[in-house]
Amino acid sequence: MLHLFALCLLVSTNDVLVSAQAVPQTIQLQSRIAPAAATLRRRALNPVTVPLADFFLGTDLQWFGNITVGTPPQNVSVVFDTGSSTLEFASTLCATCSNQVQFDSKKSSTFVDGGDTSTITFSTGVGVDPVVGDNYQLTLRSGTDTVAVGGLSAPATDLFLITKQTAKFDINPFSGIQGMSARAQGFFAGLVQQGLPSLFSLYVTPKAVGNAELTIGGIDTTKFKGALTYASIPADAGDTWSLESPQLSVNGKTTSVLKAKRNIIFDSGTSNVLFPTATANAIYALISEKITPHTAEPGTYGIACDLISTLPAVIDIEFTAQDGSPFNLTIPSSELSVGPFTADPTVCQTLINAFDGLSLVGGRSEPDFLASGSDSYWHIRSLFKHYYSVWDVSKQRIGFAAV
Ligand SMILES: *[C@@H]1O[C@H](CO)[C@@H](O)[C@H](O)[C@H]1NC(C)=O
Ligand SMILES: *[C@@H]1O[C@H](CO)[C@@H](O)[C@H](O)[C@H]1NC(C)=O
Ligand SMILES: *[C@@H]1O[C@H](CO)[C@@H](O)[C@H](O)[C@H]1NC(C)=O
């Protein structure tokens, strides 16, 4: 397997713990809740910012930060995952979670056992670390407890304790996953009920830059210059963060395949960038004919490492702003290589993997438009390192500003 660790779409997790509590910080808000009527004495909560750490294995994979669970609070580190909607993390009930910090529900006076068990199997790892059978599977037990992030606390929040995980999760430096889907759920819904604006913002940086952060309930305007451009997520997107794109261009050129409309899903919880095979082939054809499928790991592509650094590979993905005007998000050439294949170190893996449809084995349904196979699934790494992003749940839109 190579450098990338695949997490998943719709939930999931792993473990570890820890945590320093971030110092709550007041951030200038772009959108504020309308002042409450005099009869409504509720005060809006101020936004908070929590620092994020970079899970780096030769390339930036995922960003994770600390939350606390229970009373007294126990530290749990999680990936804030825009591709899922629930919270799950390693627990002391999990004999196979010994690499991660484990939450002990017996030590929390506010924990309530829900008693439901379920399993989730992740299926977006194709190619990077191919998911076969139950390679990536978690067994979960439901419950509720107080969950706090950056000092803001939501009581009786739904969560899942991981009671068993397959060995593929051992490598993760974090304990779990906090879903941050396009519908406020879990602790976020709890905070919104308390008056926090229903949006969050991500500043995910390359490891060398550092200072990555998540702002919950606001926008940290110190992290970007210029204006944010907002695009609306489709009405039928469910709780999935996605945008419709009318066309892709590579090095300023497009083709009939790349001009097709597609939904692009933005998922911070996976390290994969996935396109249907025909699209991946069309993109690579505009970069270099020397980029070829790496058959040892189906779905991946590679090229001799000594060729990759000189290849122009600018990928422009067009979207439509709320005012109707087109704008591009651009992946620079520097993102093309994700590093050498472990088993074949003279060959470097390229950014995009081929994947013709998602099929979740583990019981959670996927949005209809995902099942069509005509869509694309994006890990946040390649694109969002270059943009500050605002995930506006209340207005069902995503905002971008170049950093
Ligand atoms: C999480 O908390 C631990 C201490 O419990 C700290 O060492 C670590 O740096 C924190 N991580 C982040 C991303 O803040
Ligand atoms: C959780 O993290 C905070 C901040 O790093 C630290 O002060 C506290 O001791 C940690 N708690 C536990 C139980 O490890
Ligand atoms: C997006 O990029 C393509 C390719 O470089 C270019 O042709 C197009 O004009 C750009 N669109 C906008 C709105 O800048």
Short mmCIF file of C-alpha atoms and ligand atoms in Angstrom, two decimals:
data_model
loop_
_atom_site.label_atom_id
_atom_site.label_comp_id
_atom_site.label_asym_id
_atom_site.label_seq_id
_atom_site.Cartn_x
_atom_site.Cartn_y
_atom_site.Cartn_z
CA MET A 1 0.00 0.00 0.00
CA LEU A 2 1.20 3.41 -0.42
CA HIS A 3 1.28 6.42 1.48
CA LEU A 4 -2.33 7.12 1.66
CA PHE A 5 -4.60 5.94 4.31
CA ALA A 6 -8.18 5.64 3.26
CA LEU A 7 -10.96 6.55 5.58
CA CYS A 8 -14.35 6.65 4.47
CA LEU A 9 -17.42 8.18 3.37
CA LEU A 10 -20.25 8.12 5.75
CA VAL A 11 -18.64 7.73 8.90
CA SER A 12 -16.03 6.11 10.62
CA THR A 13 -13.17 5.84 12.61
CA ASN A 14 -10.42 5.19 14.66
CA ASP A 15 -8.80 6.24 17.53
CA VAL A 16 -6.74 7.88 19.88
CA LEU A 17 -6.97 10.42 22.25
CA VAL A 18 -5.73 13.10 23.82
CA SER A 19 -5.89 16.51 23.86
CA ALA A 20 -5.11 19.80 24.71
CA GLN A 21 -7.99 21.96 24.96
CA ALA A 22 -7.86 24.72 22.50
CA VAL A 23 -8.14 28.19 23.82
CA PRO A 24 -11.47 29.56 22.75
CA GLN A 25 -11.01 32.53 20.57
CA THR A 26 -13.38 35.13 19.31
CA ILE A 27 -13.49 35.42 15.60
CA GLN A 28 -14.93 38.09 13.47
CA LEU A 29 -18.12 36.74 12.03
CA GLN A 30 -19.32 37.29 8.56
CA SER A 31 -22.79 36.25 9.28
CA ARG A 32 -24.42 36.75 12.59
CA ILE A 33 -27.62 35.46 13.90
CA ALA A 34 -30.28 38.10 13.76
CA PRO A 35 -30.69 39.77 17.13
CA ALA A 36 -33.20 37.87 19.16
CA ALA A 37 -36.47 39.50 19.95
CA ALA A 38 -36.72 40.93 23.42
CA THR A 39 -38.82 38.04 24.57
CA LEU A 40 -36.16 35.60 23.53
CA ARG A 41 -33.36 36.05 25.95
CA ARG A 42 -31.06 33.63 24.22
CA ARG A 43 -27.58 34.88 23.48
CA ALA A 44 -25.63 33.63 20.51
CA LEU A 45 -22.58 31.58 21.39
CA ASN A 46 -19.31 32.95 20.16
CA PRO A 47 -17.40 30.92 17.61
CA VAL A 48 -14.36 28.95 18.72
CA THR A 49 -11.25 27.85 16.91
CA VAL A 50 -9.50 24.56 17.58
CA PRO A 51 -6.04 23.74 16.25
CA LEU A 52 -5.69 20.82 13.87
CA ALA A 53 -2.76 18.43 13.54
CA ASP A 54 -1.71 17.00 10.20
CA PHE A 55 -1.63 13.23 9.73
CA PHE A 56 1.35 13.14 7.41
CA LEU A 57 2.80 10.05 5.77
CA GLY A 58 4.97 11.40 2.98
CA THR A 59 2.04 13.58 2.00
CA ASP A 60 -0.64 15.43 3.96
CA LEU A 61 -3.46 12.97 4.51
CA GLN A 62 -5.91 14.25 7.05
CA TRP A 63 -6.26 16.85 9.74
CA PHE A 64 -7.48 16.04 13.23
CA GLY A 65 -8.12 17.81 16.48
CA ASN A 66 -9.31 17.35 20.02
CA ILE A 67 -12.74 17.11 21.52
CA THR A 68 -13.70 16.02 25.00
CA VAL A 69 -16.35 13.50 25.91
CA GLY A 70 -17.97 12.78 29.26
CA THR A 71 -17.96 14.04 32.82
CA PRO A 72 -15.25 14.63 33.85
CA PRO A 73 -14.10 15.27 30.28
CA GLN A 74 -11.89 12.70 28.58
CA ASN A 75 -9.79 13.78 25.63
CA VAL A 76 -10.57 12.22 22.28
CA SER A 77 -8.85 13.16 19.03
CA VAL A 78 -10.95 13.04 15.90
CA VAL A 79 -10.86 13.75 12.22
CA PHE A 80 -13.45 16.42 11.51
CA ASP A 81 -15.02 14.65 8.57
CA THR A 82 -17.21 16.57 6.14
CA GLY A 83 -18.02 13.24 4.49
CA SER A 84 -19.94 11.70 7.39
CA SER A 85 -22.47 12.66 9.98
CA THR A 86 -21.89 10.74 13.19
CA LEU A 87 -19.32 10.62 15.98
CA GLU A 88 -17.45 7.41 16.74
CA PHE A 89 -14.27 6.78 18.65
CA ALA A 90 -12.27 4.03 20.30
CA SER A 91 -13.42 2.87 23.68
CA THR A 92 -12.17 0.62 26.44
CA LEU A 93 -14.70 -1.92 25.15
CA CYS A 94 -12.41 -2.36 22.13
CA ALA A 95 -9.71 -5.00 22.52
CA THR A 96 -8.36 -4.27 19.04
CA CYS A 97 -7.96 -0.52 19.59
CA SER A 98 -4.78 -0.67 21.63
CA ASN A 99 -2.92 1.74 19.34
CA GLN A 100 -5.43 4.44 20.09
CA VAL A 101 -6.51 6.28 23.18
CA GLN A 102 -9.67 4.67 24.44
CA PHE A 103 -12.60 6.45 26.02
CA ASP A 104 -13.82 4.77 29.20
CA SER A 105 -17.58 5.20 29.47
CA LYS A 106 -17.56 3.79 33.01
CA LYS A 107 -15.63 6.85 34.14
CA SER A 108 -18.24 9.28 32.81
CA SER A 109 -21.20 10.12 35.03
CA THR A 110 -23.14 11.52 32.06
CA PHE A 111 -22.69 8.58 29.69
CA VAL A 112 -25.90 6.76 28.75
CA ASP A 113 -25.61 3.44 26.96
CA GLY A 114 -27.89 3.18 23.93
CA GLY A 115 -27.35 -0.54 23.54
CA ASP A 116 -27.59 -0.65 19.75
CA THR A 117 -24.75 -2.32 17.92
CA SER A 118 -23.84 -1.92 14.28
CA THR A 119 -20.92 -2.27 11.92
CA ILE A 120 -19.61 0.06 9.26
CA THR A 121 -17.42 -0.95 6.38
CA PHE A 122 -15.58 1.71 4.51
CA SER A 123 -15.35 1.55 0.82
CA THR A 124 -13.58 4.58 -0.51
CA GLY A 125 -10.09 3.22 -0.19
CA VAL A 126 -9.93 1.68 -3.61
CA GLY A 127 -6.55 1.99 -5.17
CA VAL A 128 -4.81 3.91 -2.52
CA ASP A 129 -5.14 1.19 -0.01
CA PRO A 130 -7.63 -1.08 -1.63
CA VAL A 131 -10.55 -1.92 0.56
CA VAL A 132 -11.38 -5.55 0.15
CA GLY A 133 -14.00 -7.40 2.12
CA ASP A 134 -13.98 -6.22 5.68
CA ASN A 135 -10.52 -4.68 5.65
CA TYR A 136 -11.93 -1.45 6.99
CA GLN A 137 -14.62 -2.33 9.39
CA LEU A 138 -15.76 -0.94 12.70
CA THR A 139 -18.15 -2.43 15.19
CA LEU A 140 -20.03 0.20 17.16
CA ARG A 141 -22.23 0.55 20.22
CA SER A 142 -24.54 3.53 20.55
CA GLY A 143 -24.72 5.93 23.46
CA THR A 144 -25.00 9.56 24.46
CA ASP A 145 -22.77 11.82 26.49
CA THR A 146 -21.64 15.41 26.83
CA VAL A 147 -19.34 16.42 23.98
CA ALA A 148 -17.29 19.61 24.08
CA VAL A 149 -15.23 21.23 21.37
CA GLY A 150 -13.06 24.27 22.00
CA GLY A 151 -14.80 24.82 25.32
CA LEU A 152 -18.35 24.77 23.91
CA SER A 153 -20.32 21.95 25.40
CA ALA A 154 -23.34 20.01 24.10
CA PRO A 155 -25.08 17.65 26.53
CA ALA A 156 -26.63 14.28 25.64
CA THR A 157 -24.97 14.08 22.24
CA ASP A 158 -25.43 10.92 20.18
CA LEU A 159 -22.23 8.97 19.69
CA PHE A 160 -20.87 5.52 18.98
CA LEU A 161 -18.22 3.69 20.92
CA ILE A 162 -15.98 1.58 18.75
CA THR A 163 -15.98 -1.89 20.26
CA LYS A 164 -13.93 -3.56 17.54
CA GLN A 165 -11.87 -2.37 14.60
CA THR A 166 -9.95 -4.16 11.90
CA ALA A 167 -6.16 -3.89 11.83
CA LYS A 168 -6.19 -1.33 9.01
CA PHE A 169 -7.09 1.32 11.55
CA ASP A 170 -4.05 0.72 13.76
CA ILE A 171 -1.99 3.29 11.92
CA ASN A 172 -4.26 6.22 12.69
CA PRO A 173 -2.87 8.82 15.09
CA PHE A 174 -6.40 9.80 16.12
CA SER A 175 -9.14 8.01 18.05
CA GLY A 176 -12.20 8.71 16.03
CA ILE A 177 -14.23 10.60 13.53
CA GLN A 178 -16.52 13.54 14.05
CA GLY A 179 -18.99 13.81 11.19
CA MET A 180 -19.50 17.36 9.93
CA SER A 181 -22.05 16.80 7.19
CA ALA A 182 -24.21 19.45 5.56
CA ARG A 183 -26.97 18.98 8.10
CA ALA A 184 -26.03 19.95 11.65
CA GLN A 185 -25.89 16.83 13.79
CA GLY A 186 -24.39 15.67 17.04
CA PHE A 187 -22.52 18.25 19.11
CA PHE A 188 -22.80 20.80 16.32
CA ALA A 189 -26.60 20.59 16.30
CA GLY A 190 -26.49 20.92 20.10
CA LEU A 191 -24.41 24.09 19.86
CA VAL A 192 -26.59 25.54 17.10
CA GLN A 193 -29.57 25.02 19.40
CA GLN A 194 -27.71 27.05 21.99
CA GLY A 195 -27.34 29.90 19.50
CA LEU A 196 -24.12 29.15 17.65
CA PRO A 197 -24.28 30.20 13.99
CA SER A 198 -24.67 27.09 11.86
CA LEU A 199 -21.44 27.13 9.92
CA PHE A 200 -17.84 26.12 10.34
CA SER A 201 -14.61 26.92 8.53
CA LEU A 202 -11.50 24.98 7.70
CA TYR A 203 -7.97 26.16 7.28
CA VAL A 204 -5.98 23.05 6.43
CA THR A 205 -2.37 23.66 5.62
CA PRO A 206 0.56 21.58 4.45
CA LYS A 207 2.54 20.20 7.36
CA ALA A 208 5.41 22.57 6.66
CA VAL A 209 3.08 25.55 7.05
CA GLY A 210 1.25 24.29 10.14
CA ASN A 211 -1.30 26.28 12.15
CA ALA A 212 -4.20 24.40 10.61
CA GLU A 213 -7.48 25.09 12.35
CA LEU A 214 -11.21 24.52 12.48
CA THR A 215 -13.47 27.40 13.43
CA ILE A 216 -16.86 26.33 14.66
CA GLY A 217 -19.65 28.87 14.33
CA GLY A 218 -17.68 31.47 12.40
CA ILE A 219 -15.00 32.53 9.96
CA ASP A 220 -11.42 33.40 10.82
CA THR A 221 -10.87 36.32 8.50
CA THR A 222 -7.20 36.54 9.45
CA LYS A 223 -6.48 33.40 7.44
CA PHE A 224 -7.19 34.60 3.91
CA LYS A 225 -7.13 37.70 1.77
CA GLY A 226 -9.79 38.81 -0.65
CA ALA A 227 -13.43 37.84 -0.70
CA LEU A 228 -15.08 34.50 -0.22
CA THR A 229 -16.88 33.09 -3.24
CA TYR A 230 -19.91 31.00 -2.31
CA ALA A 231 -21.56 28.21 -4.27
CA SER A 232 -24.81 26.49 -3.29
CA ILE A 233 -24.95 22.77 -2.73
CA PRO A 234 -27.62 21.02 -4.83
CA ALA A 235 -31.07 20.78 -3.30
CA ASP A 236 -30.99 16.98 -3.57
CA ALA A 237 -27.58 16.59 -1.97
CA GLY A 238 -29.05 15.43 1.33
CA ASP A 239 -26.46 15.91 4.02
CA THR A 240 -23.59 15.57 1.54
CA TRP A 241 -21.27 18.49 0.89
CA SER A 242 -21.13 18.57 -2.88
CA LEU A 243 -21.17 21.04 -5.73
CA GLU A 244 -22.08 20.63 -9.33
CA SER A 245 -19.25 21.29 -11.74
CA PRO A 246 -19.92 21.98 -15.42
CA GLN A 247 -16.39 21.23 -16.55
CA LEU A 248 -12.85 20.34 -15.74
CA SER A 249 -9.79 21.66 -17.54
CA VAL A 250 -6.25 20.39 -17.42
CA ASN A 251 -3.43 22.76 -18.33
CA GLY A 252 -6.02 25.07 -19.86
CA LYS A 253 -7.59 22.43 -22.10
CA THR A 254 -10.78 20.48 -21.85
CA THR A 255 -12.34 17.56 -23.74
CA SER A 256 -15.85 16.23 -24.26
CA VAL A 257 -15.42 13.82 -21.35
CA LEU A 258 -14.23 16.60 -19.07
CA LYS A 259 -17.05 18.91 -20.11
CA ALA A 260 -19.69 16.63 -18.59
CA LYS A 261 -21.57 17.93 -15.59
CA ARG A 262 -20.63 16.16 -12.39
CA ASN A 263 -21.22 16.40 -8.70
CA ILE A 264 -18.06 16.74 -6.73
CA ILE A 265 -18.15 15.62 -3.15
CA PHE A 266 -15.92 17.36 -0.66
CA ASP A 267 -14.81 15.00 2.05
CA SER A 268 -12.20 15.91 4.61
CA GLY A 269 -12.28 12.42 6.09
CA THR A 270 -10.65 10.52 3.28
CA SER A 271 -7.26 10.80 1.71
CA ASN A 272 -8.57 9.70 -1.67
CA VAL A 273 -9.26 11.68 -4.80
CA LEU A 274 -11.55 9.57 -6.94
CA PHE A 275 -12.94 9.99 -10.43
CA PRO A 276 -14.68 7.53 -12.72
CA THR A 277 -12.13 5.68 -14.85
CA ALA A 278 -13.04 7.54 -18.04
CA THR A 279 -12.57 10.89 -16.34
CA ALA A 280 -9.28 9.91 -14.71
CA ASN A 281 -8.00 8.70 -18.08
CA ALA A 282 -9.09 11.93 -19.78
CA ILE A 283 -7.33 14.05 -17.15
CA TYR A 284 -4.10 12.08 -17.31
CA ALA A 285 -4.15 12.10 -21.12
CA LEU A 286 -3.81 15.89 -20.93
CA ILE A 287 -0.87 15.66 -18.53
CA SER A 288 1.34 12.88 -19.86
CA GLU A 289 0.89 9.66 -21.77
CA LYS A 290 3.52 8.24 -19.43
CA ILE A 291 1.05 8.24 -16.57
CA THR A 292 -0.39 4.72 -16.61
CA PRO A 293 -2.47 2.50 -14.37
CA HIS A 294 -0.38 0.87 -11.68
CA THR A 295 -1.77 -2.61 -11.96
CA ALA A 296 -0.36 -3.85 -8.67
CA GLU A 297 -2.90 -1.60 -6.96
CA PRO A 298 -6.06 -1.41 -9.00
CA GLY A 299 -7.41 2.09 -9.35
CA THR A 300 -4.08 3.83 -8.93
CA TYR A 301 -1.88 5.44 -11.56
CA GLY A 302 1.81 6.16 -11.56
CA ILE A 303 4.75 7.52 -13.47
CA ALA A 304 8.53 7.36 -12.99
CA CYS A 305 9.34 9.62 -10.05
CA ASP A 306 12.13 11.35 -11.94
CA LEU A 307 9.63 12.62 -14.51
CA ILE A 308 6.89 13.83 -12.24
CA SER A 309 8.31 17.05 -10.84
CA THR A 310 8.59 18.72 -14.22
CA LEU A 311 5.09 17.88 -15.44
CA PRO A 312 2.61 20.71 -15.73
CA ALA A 313 -0.62 19.41 -14.23
CA VAL A 314 -2.88 22.32 -13.40
CA ILE A 315 -6.42 21.10 -12.88
CA ASP A 316 -9.17 23.74 -12.97
CA ILE A 317 -12.53 22.66 -11.69
CA GLU A 318 -15.28 25.05 -12.64
CA PHE A 319 -18.20 25.80 -10.36
CA THR A 320 -21.01 28.33 -10.41
CA ALA A 321 -21.13 31.02 -7.76
CA GLN A 322 -24.36 32.07 -6.09
CA ASP A 323 -24.53 35.11 -8.34
CA GLY A 324 -24.47 32.82 -11.38
CA SER A 325 -20.92 33.56 -12.47
CA PRO A 326 -18.41 30.77 -13.08
CA PHE A 327 -15.30 30.37 -10.97
CA ASN A 328 -12.48 27.84 -10.88
CA LEU A 329 -10.91 26.06 -8.00
CA THR A 330 -7.42 25.15 -9.07
CA ILE A 331 -5.21 22.25 -8.08
CA PRO A 332 -1.61 23.20 -8.82
CA SER A 333 0.94 20.92 -10.47
CA SER A 334 2.68 20.43 -7.14
CA GLU A 335 -0.19 18.18 -6.02
CA LEU A 336 0.26 15.68 -8.84
CA SER A 337 2.58 13.34 -6.97
CA VAL A 338 1.48 11.70 -3.77
CA GLY A 339 4.79 9.93 -3.37
CA PRO A 340 6.40 6.64 -4.35
CA PHE A 341 4.63 3.32 -4.19
CA THR A 342 5.98 1.38 -1.26
CA ALA A 343 6.55 -1.76 -3.28
CA ASP A 344 7.92 0.10 -6.28
CA PRO A 345 9.76 3.18 -5.08
CA THR A 346 10.91 4.43 -8.48
CA VAL A 347 7.28 4.89 -9.47
CA CYS A 348 5.32 7.77 -7.99
CA GLN A 349 1.60 7.60 -7.51
CA THR A 350 -0.42 10.37 -9.07
CA LEU A 351 -3.19 12.30 -7.39
CA ILE A 352 -6.34 10.84 -8.88
CA ASN A 353 -7.56 7.27 -8.54
CA ALA A 354 -10.16 5.62 -10.73
CA PHE A 355 -13.32 4.51 -9.03
CA ASP A 356 -16.56 3.61 -10.71
CA GLY A 357 -19.20 3.97 -8.05
CA LEU A 358 -19.39 3.69 -4.33
CA SER A 359 -20.95 0.73 -2.69
CA LEU A 360 -21.12 0.86 1.02
CA VAL A 361 -21.35 -2.54 2.52
CA GLY A 362 -22.07 -1.47 6.02
CA GLY A 363 -25.64 -0.53 6.19
CA ARG A 364 -25.68 3.20 5.65
CA SER A 365 -27.35 4.49 2.59
CA GLU A 366 -25.63 6.79 0.19
CA PRO A 367 -27.09 9.78 -1.58
CA ASP A 368 -28.77 8.80 -4.85
CA PHE A 369 -26.45 10.82 -6.96
CA LEU A 370 -23.50 8.86 -5.63
CA ALA A 371 -24.89 5.60 -6.86
CA SER A 372 -24.87 6.73 -10.44
CA GLY A 373 -21.16 6.24 -10.92
CA SER A 374 -20.91 9.49 -12.81
CA ASP A 375 -19.69 11.49 -9.90
CA SER A 376 -16.44 12.33 -8.32
CA TYR A 377 -15.26 12.08 -4.84
CA TRP A 378 -12.67 14.45 -3.56
CA HIS A 379 -10.45 14.36 -0.65
CA ILE A 380 -9.89 17.77 0.73
CA ARG A 381 -6.11 17.57 0.76
CA SER A 382 -5.26 18.45 -2.80
CA LEU A 383 -7.63 21.33 -3.16
CA PHE A 384 -8.28 22.74 0.25
CA LYS A 385 -4.67 23.26 1.13
CA HIS A 386 -4.95 26.13 -1.34
CA TYR A 387 -8.24 27.63 -0.15
CA TYR A 388 -9.81 28.74 3.08
CA SER A 389 -13.25 27.15 3.15
CA VAL A 390 -16.52 28.01 4.85
CA TRP A 391 -19.09 25.26 5.27
CA ASP A 392 -22.34 27.12 5.72
CA VAL A 393 -24.99 24.71 6.92
CA SER A 394 -27.67 27.34 7.42
CA LYS A 395 -27.38 28.67 3.89
CA GLN A 396 -26.45 25.30 2.30
CA ARG A 397 -23.39 26.64 0.55
CA ILE A 398 -19.62 26.38 0.59
CA GLY A 399 -17.40 29.44 0.45
CA PHE A 400 -13.82 29.58 -0.84
CA ALA A 401 -11.06 32.13 -0.62
CA ALA A 402 -7.52 31.66 -1.86
CA VAL A 403 -4.90 31.59 0.90
C1 LIG B 1 -4.59 17.31 21.63
O1 LIG B 1 -4.34 17.28 23.01
C2 LIG B 1 -3.07 16.76 23.36
C3 LIG B 1 -2.95 16.79 24.88
O2 LIG B 1 -3.97 16.09 25.50
C4 LIG B 1 -1.98 17.60 22.75
O3 LIG B 1 -0.73 17.00 23.02
C5 LIG B 1 -2.19 17.69 21.26
O4 LIG B 1 -1.25 18.58 20.72
C6 LIG B 1 -3.57 18.18 20.95
N1 LIG B 1 -3.76 18.17 19.53
C7 LIG B 1 -4.15 19.24 18.86
C8 LIG B 1 -4.27 19.12 17.40
O5 LIG B 1 -4.41 20.29 19.41
C1 LIG B 2 -6.84 16.53 28.24
O1 LIG B 2 -6.09 17.52 27.60
C2 LIG B 2 -5.90 18.68 28.39
C3 LIG B 2 -5.23 19.71 27.54
O2 LIG B 2 -4.10 19.17 26.92
C4 LIG B 2 -5.07 18.31 29.60
O3 LIG B 2 -4.92 19.44 30.40
C5 LIG B 2 -5.79 17.24 30.37
O4 LIG B 2 -4.97 16.80 31.42
C6 LIG B 2 -6.11 16.07 29.49
N1 LIG B 2 -6.94 15.16 30.24
C7 LIG B 2 -6.66 13.89 30.36
C8 LIG B 2 -7.63 13.09 31.17
O5 LIG B 2 -5.68 13.37 29.86
C1 LIG B 3 -11.34 28.10 -15.67
O1 LIG B 3 -10.17 27.54 -16.20
C2 LIG B 3 -10.27 27.25 -17.59
C3 LIG B 3 -9.00 26.56 -17.99
O2 LIG B 3 -7.87 27.27 -17.59
C4 LIG B 3 -10.47 28.55 -18.34
O3 LIG B 3 -10.62 28.26 -19.72
C5 LIG B 3 -11.74 29.22 -17.84
O4 LIG B 3 -11.89 30.46 -18.47
C6 LIG B 3 -11.63 29.43 -16.36
N1 LIG B 3 -12.89 29.95 -15.88
C7 LIG B 3 -12.94 31.05 -15.14
C8 LIG B 3 -14.29 31.48 -14.70
O5 LIG B 3 -11.93 31.64 -14.79
#
